[in-house]
CSV table of C-alpha atoms in Angstrom, one decimal:
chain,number,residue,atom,x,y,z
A,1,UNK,CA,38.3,21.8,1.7
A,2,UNK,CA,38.5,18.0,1.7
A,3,UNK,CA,36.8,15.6,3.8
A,4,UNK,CA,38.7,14.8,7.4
A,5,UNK,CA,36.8,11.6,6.8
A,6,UNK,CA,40.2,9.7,6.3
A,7,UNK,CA,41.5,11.3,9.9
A,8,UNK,CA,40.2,8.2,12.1
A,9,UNK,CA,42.1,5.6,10.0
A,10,UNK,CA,45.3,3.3,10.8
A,11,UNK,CA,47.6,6.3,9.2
A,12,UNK,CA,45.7,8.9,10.4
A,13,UNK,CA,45.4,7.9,13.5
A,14,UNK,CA,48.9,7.5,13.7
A,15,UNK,CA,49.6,10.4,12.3
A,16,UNK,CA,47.8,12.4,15.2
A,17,UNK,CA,49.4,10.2,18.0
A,18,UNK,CA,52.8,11.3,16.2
A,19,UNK,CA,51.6,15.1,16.2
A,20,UNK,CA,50.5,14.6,19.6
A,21,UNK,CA,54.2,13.2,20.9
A,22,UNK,CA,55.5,16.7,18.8
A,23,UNK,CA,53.0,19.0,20.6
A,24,UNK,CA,53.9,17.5,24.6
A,25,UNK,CA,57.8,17.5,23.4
A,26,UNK,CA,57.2,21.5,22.6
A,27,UNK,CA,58.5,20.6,19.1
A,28,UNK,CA,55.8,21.9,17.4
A,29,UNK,CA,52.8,24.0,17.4
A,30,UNK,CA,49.1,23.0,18.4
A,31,UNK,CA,48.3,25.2,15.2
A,32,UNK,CA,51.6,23.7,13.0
A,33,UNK,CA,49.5,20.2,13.8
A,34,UNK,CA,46.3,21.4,12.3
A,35,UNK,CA,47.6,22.4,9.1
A,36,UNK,CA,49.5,19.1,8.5
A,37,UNK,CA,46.5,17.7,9.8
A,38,UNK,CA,44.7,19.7,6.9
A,39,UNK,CA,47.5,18.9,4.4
A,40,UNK,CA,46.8,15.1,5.1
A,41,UNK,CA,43.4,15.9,4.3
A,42,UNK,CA,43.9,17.1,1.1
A,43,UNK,CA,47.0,14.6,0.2
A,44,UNK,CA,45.0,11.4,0.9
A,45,UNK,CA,41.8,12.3,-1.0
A,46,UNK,CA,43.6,13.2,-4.0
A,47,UNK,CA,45.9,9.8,-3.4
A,48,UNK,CA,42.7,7.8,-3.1
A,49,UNK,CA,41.4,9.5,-6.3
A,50,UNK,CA,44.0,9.5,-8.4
A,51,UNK,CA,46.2,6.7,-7.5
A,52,UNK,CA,43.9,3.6,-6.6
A,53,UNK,CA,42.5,1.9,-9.5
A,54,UNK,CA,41.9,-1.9,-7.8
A,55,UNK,CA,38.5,-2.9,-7.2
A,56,UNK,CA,36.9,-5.1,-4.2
A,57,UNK,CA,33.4,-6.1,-3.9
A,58,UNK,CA,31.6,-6.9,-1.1
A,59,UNK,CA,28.9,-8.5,0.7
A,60,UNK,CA,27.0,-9.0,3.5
A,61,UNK,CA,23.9,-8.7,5.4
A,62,UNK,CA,22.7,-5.0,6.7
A,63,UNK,CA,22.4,-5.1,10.6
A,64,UNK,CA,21.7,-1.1,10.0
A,65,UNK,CA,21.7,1.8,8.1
A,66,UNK,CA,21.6,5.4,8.7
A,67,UNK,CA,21.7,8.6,6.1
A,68,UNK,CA,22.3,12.2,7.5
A,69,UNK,CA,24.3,15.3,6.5
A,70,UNK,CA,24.8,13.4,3.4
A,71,UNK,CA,26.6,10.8,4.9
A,72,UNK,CA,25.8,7.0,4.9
A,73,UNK,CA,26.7,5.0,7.7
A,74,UNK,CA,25.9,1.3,7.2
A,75,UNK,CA,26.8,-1.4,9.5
A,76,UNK,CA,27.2,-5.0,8.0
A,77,UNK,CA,27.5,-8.8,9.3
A,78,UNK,CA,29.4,-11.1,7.9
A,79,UNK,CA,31.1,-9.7,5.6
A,80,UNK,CA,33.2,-11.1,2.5
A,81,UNK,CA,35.6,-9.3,0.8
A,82,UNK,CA,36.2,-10.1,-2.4
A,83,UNK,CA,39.4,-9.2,-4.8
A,84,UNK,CA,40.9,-11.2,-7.5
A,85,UNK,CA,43.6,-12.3,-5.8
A,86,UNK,CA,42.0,-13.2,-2.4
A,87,UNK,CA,39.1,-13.0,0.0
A,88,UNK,CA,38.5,-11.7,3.5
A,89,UNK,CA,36.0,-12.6,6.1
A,90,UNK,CA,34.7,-10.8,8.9
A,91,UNK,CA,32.0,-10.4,11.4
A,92,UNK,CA,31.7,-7.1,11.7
A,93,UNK,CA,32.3,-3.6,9.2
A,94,UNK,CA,31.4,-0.6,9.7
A,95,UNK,CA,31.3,1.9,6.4
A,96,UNK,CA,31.2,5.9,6.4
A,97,UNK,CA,30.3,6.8,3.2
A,98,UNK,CA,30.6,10.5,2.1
A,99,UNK,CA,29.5,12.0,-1.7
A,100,UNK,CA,32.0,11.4,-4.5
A,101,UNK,CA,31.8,14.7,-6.0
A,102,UNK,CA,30.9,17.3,-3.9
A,103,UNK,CA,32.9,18.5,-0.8
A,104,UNK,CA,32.0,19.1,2.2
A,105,UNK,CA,31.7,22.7,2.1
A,106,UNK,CA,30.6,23.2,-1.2
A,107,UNK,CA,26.5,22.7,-0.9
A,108,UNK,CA,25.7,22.3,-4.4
A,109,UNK,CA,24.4,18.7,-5.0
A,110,UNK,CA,26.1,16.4,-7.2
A,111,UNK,CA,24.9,14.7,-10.2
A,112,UNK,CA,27.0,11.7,-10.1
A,113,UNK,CA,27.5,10.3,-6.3
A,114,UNK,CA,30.6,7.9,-6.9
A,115,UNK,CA,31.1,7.2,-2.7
A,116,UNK,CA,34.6,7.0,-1.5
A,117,UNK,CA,34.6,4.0,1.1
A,118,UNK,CA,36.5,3.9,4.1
A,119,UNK,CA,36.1,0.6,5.7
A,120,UNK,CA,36.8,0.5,9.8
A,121,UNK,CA,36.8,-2.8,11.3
B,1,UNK,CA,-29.1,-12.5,-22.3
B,2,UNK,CA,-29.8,-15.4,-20.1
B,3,UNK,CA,-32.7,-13.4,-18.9
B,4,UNK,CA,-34.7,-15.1,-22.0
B,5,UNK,CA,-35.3,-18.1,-20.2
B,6,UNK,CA,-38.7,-18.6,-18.6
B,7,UNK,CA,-39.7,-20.1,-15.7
B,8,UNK,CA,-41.8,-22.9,-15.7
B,9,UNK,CA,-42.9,-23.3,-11.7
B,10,UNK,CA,-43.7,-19.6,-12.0
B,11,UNK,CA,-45.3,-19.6,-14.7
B,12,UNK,CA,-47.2,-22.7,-13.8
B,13,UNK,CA,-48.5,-20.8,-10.6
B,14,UNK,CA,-49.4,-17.7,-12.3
B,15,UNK,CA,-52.0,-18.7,-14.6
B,16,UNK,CA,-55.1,-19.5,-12.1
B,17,UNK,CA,-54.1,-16.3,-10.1
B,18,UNK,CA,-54.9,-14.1,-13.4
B,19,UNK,CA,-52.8,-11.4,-11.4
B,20,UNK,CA,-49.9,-10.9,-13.5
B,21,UNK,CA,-49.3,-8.1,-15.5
B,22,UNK,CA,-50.7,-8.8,-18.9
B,23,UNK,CA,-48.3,-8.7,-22.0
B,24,UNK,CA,-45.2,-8.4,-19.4
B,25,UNK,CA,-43.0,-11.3,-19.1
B,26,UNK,CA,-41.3,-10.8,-15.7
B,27,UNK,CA,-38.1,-11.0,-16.8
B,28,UNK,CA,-38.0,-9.4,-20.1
B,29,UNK,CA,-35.0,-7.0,-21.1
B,30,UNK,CA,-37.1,-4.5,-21.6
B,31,UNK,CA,-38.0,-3.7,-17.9
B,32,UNK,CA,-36.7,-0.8,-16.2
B,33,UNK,CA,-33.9,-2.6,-14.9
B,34,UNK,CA,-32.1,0.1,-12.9
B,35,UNK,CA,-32.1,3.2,-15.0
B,36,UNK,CA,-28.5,2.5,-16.8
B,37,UNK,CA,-26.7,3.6,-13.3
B,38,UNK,CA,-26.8,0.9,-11.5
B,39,UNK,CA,-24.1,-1.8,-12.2
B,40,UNK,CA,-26.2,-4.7,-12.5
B,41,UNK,CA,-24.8,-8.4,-13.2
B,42,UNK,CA,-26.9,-10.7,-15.3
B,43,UNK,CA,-29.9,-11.7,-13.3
B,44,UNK,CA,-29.6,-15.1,-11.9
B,45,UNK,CA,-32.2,-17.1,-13.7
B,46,UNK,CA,-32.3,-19.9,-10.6
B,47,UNK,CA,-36.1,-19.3,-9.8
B,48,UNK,CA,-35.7,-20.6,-6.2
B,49,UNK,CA,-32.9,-18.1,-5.4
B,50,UNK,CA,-35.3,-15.3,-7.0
B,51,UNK,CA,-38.0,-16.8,-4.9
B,52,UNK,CA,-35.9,-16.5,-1.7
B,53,UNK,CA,-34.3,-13.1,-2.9
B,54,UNK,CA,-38.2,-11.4,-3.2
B,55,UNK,CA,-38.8,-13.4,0.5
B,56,UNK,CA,-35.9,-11.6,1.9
B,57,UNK,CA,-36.5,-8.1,1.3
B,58,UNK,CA,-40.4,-8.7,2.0
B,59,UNK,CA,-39.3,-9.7,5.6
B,60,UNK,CA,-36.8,-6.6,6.0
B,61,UNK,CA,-40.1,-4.8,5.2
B,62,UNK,CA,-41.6,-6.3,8.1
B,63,UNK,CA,-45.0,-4.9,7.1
B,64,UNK,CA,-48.1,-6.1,9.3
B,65,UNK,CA,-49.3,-7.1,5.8
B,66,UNK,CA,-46.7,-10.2,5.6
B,67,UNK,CA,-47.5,-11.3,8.8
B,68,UNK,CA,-47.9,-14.8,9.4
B,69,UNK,CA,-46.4,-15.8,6.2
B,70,UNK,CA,-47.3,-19.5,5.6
B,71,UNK,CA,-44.8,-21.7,4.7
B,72,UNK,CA,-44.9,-23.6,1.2
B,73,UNK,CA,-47.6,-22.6,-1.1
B,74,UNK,CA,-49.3,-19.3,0.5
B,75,UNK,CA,-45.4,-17.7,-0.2
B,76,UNK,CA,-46.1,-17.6,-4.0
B,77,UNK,CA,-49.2,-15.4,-4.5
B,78,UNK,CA,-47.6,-13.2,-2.0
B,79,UNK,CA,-44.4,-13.2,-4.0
B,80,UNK,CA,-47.2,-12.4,-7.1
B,81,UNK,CA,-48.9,-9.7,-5.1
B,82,UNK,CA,-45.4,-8.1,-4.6
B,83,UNK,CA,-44.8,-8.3,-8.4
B,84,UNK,CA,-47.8,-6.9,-9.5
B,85,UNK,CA,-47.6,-4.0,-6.8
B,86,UNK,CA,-44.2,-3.1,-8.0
B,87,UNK,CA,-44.8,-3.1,-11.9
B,88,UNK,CA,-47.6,-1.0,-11.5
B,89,UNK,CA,-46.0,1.8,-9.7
B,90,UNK,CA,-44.2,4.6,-11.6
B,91,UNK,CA,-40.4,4.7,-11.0
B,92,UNK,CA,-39.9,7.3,-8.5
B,93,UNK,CA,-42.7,6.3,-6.2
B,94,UNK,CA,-41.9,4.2,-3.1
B,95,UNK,CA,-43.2,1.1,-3.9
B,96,UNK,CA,-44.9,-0.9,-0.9
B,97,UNK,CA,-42.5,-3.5,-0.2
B,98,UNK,CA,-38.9,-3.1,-1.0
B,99,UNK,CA,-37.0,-3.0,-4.4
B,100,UNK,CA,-37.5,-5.6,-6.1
B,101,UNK,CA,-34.3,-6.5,-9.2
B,102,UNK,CA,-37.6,-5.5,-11.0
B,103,UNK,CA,-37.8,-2.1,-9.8
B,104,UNK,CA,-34.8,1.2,-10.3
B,105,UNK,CA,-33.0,0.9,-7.2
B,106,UNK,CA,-30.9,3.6,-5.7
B,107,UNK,CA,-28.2,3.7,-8.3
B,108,UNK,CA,-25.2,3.1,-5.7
B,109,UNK,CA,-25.0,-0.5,-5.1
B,110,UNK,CA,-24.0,-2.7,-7.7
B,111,UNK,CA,-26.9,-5.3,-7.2
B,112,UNK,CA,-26.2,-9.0,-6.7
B,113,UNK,CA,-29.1,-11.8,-7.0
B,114,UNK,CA,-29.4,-14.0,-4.1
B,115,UNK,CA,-25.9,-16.6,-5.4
B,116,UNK,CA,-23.9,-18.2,-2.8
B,117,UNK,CA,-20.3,-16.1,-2.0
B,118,UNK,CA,-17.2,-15.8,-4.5
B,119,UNK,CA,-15.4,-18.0,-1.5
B,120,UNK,CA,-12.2,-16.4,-2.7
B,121,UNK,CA,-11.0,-13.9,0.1
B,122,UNK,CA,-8.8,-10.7,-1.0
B,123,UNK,CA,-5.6,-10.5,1.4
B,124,UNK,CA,-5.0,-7.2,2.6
B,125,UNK,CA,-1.6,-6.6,1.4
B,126,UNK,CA,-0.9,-2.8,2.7
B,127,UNK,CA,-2.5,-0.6,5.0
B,128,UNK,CA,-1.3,2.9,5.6
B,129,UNK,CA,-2.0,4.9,9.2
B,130,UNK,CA,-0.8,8.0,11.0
B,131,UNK,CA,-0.5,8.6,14.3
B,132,UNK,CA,0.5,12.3,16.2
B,133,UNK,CA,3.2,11.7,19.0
B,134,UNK,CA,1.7,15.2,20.2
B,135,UNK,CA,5.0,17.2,20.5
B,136,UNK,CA,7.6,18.9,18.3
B,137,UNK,CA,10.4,16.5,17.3
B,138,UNK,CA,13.8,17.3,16.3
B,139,UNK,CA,14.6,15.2,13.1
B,140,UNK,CA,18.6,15.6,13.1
B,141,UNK,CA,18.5,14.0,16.9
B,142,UNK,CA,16.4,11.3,15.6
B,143,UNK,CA,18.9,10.5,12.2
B,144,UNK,CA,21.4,10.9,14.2
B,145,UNK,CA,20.6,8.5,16.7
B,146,UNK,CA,18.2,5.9,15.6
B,147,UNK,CA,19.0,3.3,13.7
B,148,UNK,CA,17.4,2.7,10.2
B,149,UNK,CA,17.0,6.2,9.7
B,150,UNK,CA,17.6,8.3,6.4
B,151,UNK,CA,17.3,12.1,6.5
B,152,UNK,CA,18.1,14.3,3.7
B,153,UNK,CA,16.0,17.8,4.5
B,154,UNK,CA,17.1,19.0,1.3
B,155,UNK,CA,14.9,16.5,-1.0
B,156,UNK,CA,12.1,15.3,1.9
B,157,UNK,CA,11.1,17.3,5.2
B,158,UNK,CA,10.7,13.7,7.3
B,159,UNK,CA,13.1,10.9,8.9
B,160,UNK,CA,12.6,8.1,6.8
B,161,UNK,CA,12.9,4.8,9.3
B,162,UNK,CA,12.5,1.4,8.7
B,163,UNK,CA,11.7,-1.3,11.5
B,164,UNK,CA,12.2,-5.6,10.5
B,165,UNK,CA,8.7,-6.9,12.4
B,166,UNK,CA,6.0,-6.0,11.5
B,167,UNK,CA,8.3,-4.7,8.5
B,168,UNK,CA,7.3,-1.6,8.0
B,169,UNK,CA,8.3,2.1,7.1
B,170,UNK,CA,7.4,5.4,9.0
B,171,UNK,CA,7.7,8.9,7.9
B,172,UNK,CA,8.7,10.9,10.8
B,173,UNK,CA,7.8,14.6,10.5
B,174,UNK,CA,9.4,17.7,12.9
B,175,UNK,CA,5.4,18.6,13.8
B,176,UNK,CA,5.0,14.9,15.6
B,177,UNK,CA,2.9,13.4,13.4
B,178,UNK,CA,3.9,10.1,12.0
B,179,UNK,CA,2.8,7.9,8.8
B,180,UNK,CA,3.5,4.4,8.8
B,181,UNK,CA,3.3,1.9,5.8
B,182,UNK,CA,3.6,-1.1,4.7
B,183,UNK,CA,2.1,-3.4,7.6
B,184,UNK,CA,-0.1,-6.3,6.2
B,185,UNK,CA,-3.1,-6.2,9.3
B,186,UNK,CA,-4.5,-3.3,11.3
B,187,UNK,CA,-3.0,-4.9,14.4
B,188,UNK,CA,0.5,-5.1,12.6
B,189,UNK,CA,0.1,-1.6,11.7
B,190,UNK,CA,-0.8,0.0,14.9
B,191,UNK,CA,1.6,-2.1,16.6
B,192,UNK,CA,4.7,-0.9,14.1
B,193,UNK,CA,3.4,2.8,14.8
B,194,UNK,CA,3.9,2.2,18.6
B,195,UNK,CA,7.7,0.8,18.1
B,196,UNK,CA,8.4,3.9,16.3
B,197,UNK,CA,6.6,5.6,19.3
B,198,UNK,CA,8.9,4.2,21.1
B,199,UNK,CA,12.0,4.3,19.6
B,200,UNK,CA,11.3,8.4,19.5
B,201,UNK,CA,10.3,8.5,23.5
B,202,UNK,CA,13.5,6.4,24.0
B,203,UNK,CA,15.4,9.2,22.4
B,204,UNK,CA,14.1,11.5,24.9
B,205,UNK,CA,11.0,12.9,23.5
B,206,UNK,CA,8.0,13.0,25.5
B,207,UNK,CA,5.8,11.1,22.9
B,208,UNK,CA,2.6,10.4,23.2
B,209,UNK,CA,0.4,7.9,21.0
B,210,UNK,CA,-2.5,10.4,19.9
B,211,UNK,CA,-5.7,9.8,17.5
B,212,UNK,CA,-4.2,6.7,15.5
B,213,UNK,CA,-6.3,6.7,12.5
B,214,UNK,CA,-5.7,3.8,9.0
B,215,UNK,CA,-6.1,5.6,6.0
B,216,UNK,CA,-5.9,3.5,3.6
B,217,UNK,CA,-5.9,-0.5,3.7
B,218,UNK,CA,-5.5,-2.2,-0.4
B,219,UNK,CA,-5.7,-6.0,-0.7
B,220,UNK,CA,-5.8,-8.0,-3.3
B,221,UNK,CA,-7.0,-11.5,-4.9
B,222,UNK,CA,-7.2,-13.6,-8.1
B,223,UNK,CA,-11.2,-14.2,-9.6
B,224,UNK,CA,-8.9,-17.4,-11.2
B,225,UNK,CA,-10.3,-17.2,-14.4
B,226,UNK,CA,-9.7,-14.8,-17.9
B,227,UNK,CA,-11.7,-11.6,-18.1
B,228,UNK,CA,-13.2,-9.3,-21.0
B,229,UNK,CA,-12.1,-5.7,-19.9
B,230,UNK,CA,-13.7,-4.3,-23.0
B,231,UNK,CA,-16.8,-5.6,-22.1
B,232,UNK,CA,-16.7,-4.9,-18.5
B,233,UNK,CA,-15.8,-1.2,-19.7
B,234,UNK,CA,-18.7,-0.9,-21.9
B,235,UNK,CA,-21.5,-1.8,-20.1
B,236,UNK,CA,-20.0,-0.2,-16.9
B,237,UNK,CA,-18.9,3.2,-18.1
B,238,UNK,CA,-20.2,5.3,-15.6
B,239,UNK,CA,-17.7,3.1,-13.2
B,240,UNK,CA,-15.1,1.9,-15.3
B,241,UNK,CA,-12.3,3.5,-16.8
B,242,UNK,CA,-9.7,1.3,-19.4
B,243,UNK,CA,-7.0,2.8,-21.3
B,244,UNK,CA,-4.8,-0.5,-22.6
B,245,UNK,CA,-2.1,2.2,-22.9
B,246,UNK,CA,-2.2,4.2,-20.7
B,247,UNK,CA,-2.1,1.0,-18.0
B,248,UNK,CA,-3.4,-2.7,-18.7
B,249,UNK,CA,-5.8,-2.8,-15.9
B,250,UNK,CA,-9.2,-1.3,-15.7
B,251,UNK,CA,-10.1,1.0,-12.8
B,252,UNK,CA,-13.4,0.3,-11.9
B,253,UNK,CA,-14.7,2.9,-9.1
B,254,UNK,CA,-16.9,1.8,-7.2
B,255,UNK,CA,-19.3,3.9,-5.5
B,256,UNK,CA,-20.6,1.7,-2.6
B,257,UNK,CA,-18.2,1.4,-0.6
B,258,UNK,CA,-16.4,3.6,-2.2
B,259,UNK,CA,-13.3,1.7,-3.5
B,260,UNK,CA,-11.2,1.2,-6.6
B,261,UNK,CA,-10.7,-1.9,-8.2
B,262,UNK,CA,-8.0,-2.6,-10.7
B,263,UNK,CA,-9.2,-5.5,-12.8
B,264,UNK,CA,-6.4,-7.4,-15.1
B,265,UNK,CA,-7.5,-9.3,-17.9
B,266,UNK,CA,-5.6,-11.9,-16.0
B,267,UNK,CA,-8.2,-12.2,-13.0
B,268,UNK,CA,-6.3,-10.4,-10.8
B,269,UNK,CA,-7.8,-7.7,-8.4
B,270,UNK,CA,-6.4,-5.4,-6.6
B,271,UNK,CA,-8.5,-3.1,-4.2
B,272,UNK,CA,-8.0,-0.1,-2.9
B,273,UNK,CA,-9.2,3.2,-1.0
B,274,UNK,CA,-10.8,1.0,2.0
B,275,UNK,CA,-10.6,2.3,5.9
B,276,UNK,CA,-12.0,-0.6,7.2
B,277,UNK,CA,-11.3,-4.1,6.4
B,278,UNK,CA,-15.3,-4.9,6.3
B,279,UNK,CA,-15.2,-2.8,2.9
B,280,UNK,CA,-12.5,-4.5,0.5
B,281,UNK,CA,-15.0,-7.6,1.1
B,282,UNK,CA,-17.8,-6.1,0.4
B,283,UNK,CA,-16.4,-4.4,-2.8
B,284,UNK,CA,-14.9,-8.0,-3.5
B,285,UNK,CA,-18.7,-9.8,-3.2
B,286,UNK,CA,-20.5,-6.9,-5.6
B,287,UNK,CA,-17.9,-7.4,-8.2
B,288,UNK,CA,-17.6,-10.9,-8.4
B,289,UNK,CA,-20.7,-11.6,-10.0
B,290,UNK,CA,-20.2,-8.7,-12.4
B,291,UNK,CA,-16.8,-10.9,-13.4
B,292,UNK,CA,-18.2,-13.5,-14.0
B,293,UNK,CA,-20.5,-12.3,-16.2
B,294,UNK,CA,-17.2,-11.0,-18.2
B,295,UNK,CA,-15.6,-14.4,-18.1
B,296,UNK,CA,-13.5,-15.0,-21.2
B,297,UNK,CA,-14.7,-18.7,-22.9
B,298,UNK,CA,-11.6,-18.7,-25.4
């Protein structure tokens, strides 16, 4: 089971407005929603593993931090974005970090924690 | 050892009086100079500080015999009368007036002739303290809702937070009871311990802020000059220990107060183990003088 981390993002958000519009219009399912909901799931962390290879560094200064269930959840101020090509500023990020390797379900620890980022603004 | 030197005004005095003890130079190396357990820096040769060190303890005697010391003159065949008393008692036996550097003291203190203070004043760098918030606390709430927080029950059974003034860092555990490091004064520290009080009661918790106790303070401070480990470790091996490596500094324990020192070649100090401020600066004023007796001249 993959994280539903990547759910409250620009296309998953809009994804679930869509679903939504489908549900009220009797077009589909409440329970035909979850699994594409679930099929997103699985479809963008594989995307994000398999088929990103660009880099960006960042920095900023840490206005606060907080570690629980395994999950990092840092808060930053002014922020700069860095790729090769370009640079982004802003005030404000907030990042939800979960562990690289191992799923949610799956309690094993991991040896290597490689954090998949998902930057909300 | 510097304790060759004689002393003329002494000596000077001690002829008429015919009191002294025959064929025993008062300073000679060979007296029973604290029986090998007391740390003992080389005696300080400066007669008038001897002289004032010997008029000292006579007054904490505060025997009827020393009444109405007279100043000047009638100080030194007192100061003789001590001497002689003192030699001529057998170790063991409470001598009349106090003990004297002549005399086996109680082998706790390191002992320290009568020289004016280091003047160099460690700096407390850490002090550790706990503190019960006297009710059962629920550590995902607080993770979840606190900021600065880190909980992972898995490797460590305590919220880990973290507050920016006095910067400091508090181990939170589900019982109540509360650890908090890291603050540089006793004030700083008990004052970080009540923000994380607070933070917790503002969660919802009834905390309360029960039996705050510091454990441990360390501080630390520079003797500015090069010292002789080996040296220090050989004449003070009961206290001492120096494996060059194992560690570079020697861990000297000290027995009163009971703290440990880690001396660096470079000068450095660092002491530890205190619970009251009042004791890294005592520990700092008996060792000095045993540094600088363990100066490096290169």
């Amino acid at each position: 089971m993959a994280y539903q981390l990547y759910r409250n993002t620009t296309l998953g958000n809009s994804l679930q407005e869509s679903l939504d519009e489908l549900i009220q219009t009797q077009q589909i399912t409440p329970q035909l929603a979850l699994q594409v909901l679930l099929q997103f799931d699985k479809a963008i962390n594989t995307a994000l593993a398999n088929r990103v290879r660009n880099r960006v560094n960042f920095k900023g200064s840490l206005n606060t931090y907080r570690f629980c269930d395994n999950v990092w959840t840092f808060v930053l101020n002014d922020v700069e974005f860095r790729e090769v090509t370009d640079l982004v500023k802003v005030d404000k990020v907030k990042i939800v970090a979960c562990d690289g390797k191992s799923s949610d379900y799956f309690s094993h620890s991991s040896l290597i924690i490689r954090p998949r980022l998902f930057l909300t603004q | 050892m510097e304790q060759n030197n004689s002393l003329p005004p002494f000596q000077g005095l001690a002829s008429p009086q015919g009191a002294m003890t025959p064929g025993m130079p008062i300073f000679s190396p060979m007296m029973p100079y604290g029986s090998g357990l007391t740390p003992q820096p080389v005696t300080n040769t400066n007669s008038l500080s001897l002289l004032e060190e010997q008029q000292r303890q006579q007054q904490q005697q505060a025997s009827s015999q020393q009444a109405g010391v007279p100043g000047g003159l009638g100080q030194t065949p007192q100061l003789y009368h001590s001497q002689t008393v003192t030699t001529t008692t057998l170790p063991g036996n409470t001598p009349l007036y106090t003990a004297t550097p002549l005399t086996p003291m109680t082998p706790i203190t390191p002992a320290t002739p009568a020289s004016e203070s280091s003047g160099i004043v460690p700096q407390l760098q850490n002090i550790v303290s706990t503190v019960n918030l006297g009710c059962k606390l629920d550590l995902k709430t607080i993770a979840l809702r606190a900021r600065n927080a880190e909980y992972n029950p898995k490797r460590f059974a305590a919220v880990i937070m973290r507050i920016r003034e006095p910067r400091t860092t508090a181990l939170i555990f589900s019982s109540g009871k509360m650890v908090c490091t890291g603050a540089k004064s006793e004030e700083q520290s008990r004052l970080a311990a009540r923000k994380y009080a607070r933070v917790v009661q503002k969660l919802g918790f009834p905390a309360k802020f029960l039996d705050f106790k510091i454990q441990n303070m360390v501080g630390s401070c520079d003797v500015k000059f090069p010292i002789r480990l080996e040296g220090l470790v050989l004449t003070h091996q009961q206290f001492s220990s120096y494996e060059p490596e194992l560690f570079p500094g020697l861990i000297y324990r000290m027995i009163k107060p009971r703290i440990v020192l880690l001396i660096f070649v470079s000068g450095k100090v660092v002491l530890t183990g205190a619970k009251v401020r009042g004791e890294i600066y005592e520990a700092f004023e008996n060792i000095y003088p045993i540094l600088k007796g363990f100066r490096k001249t290169t």
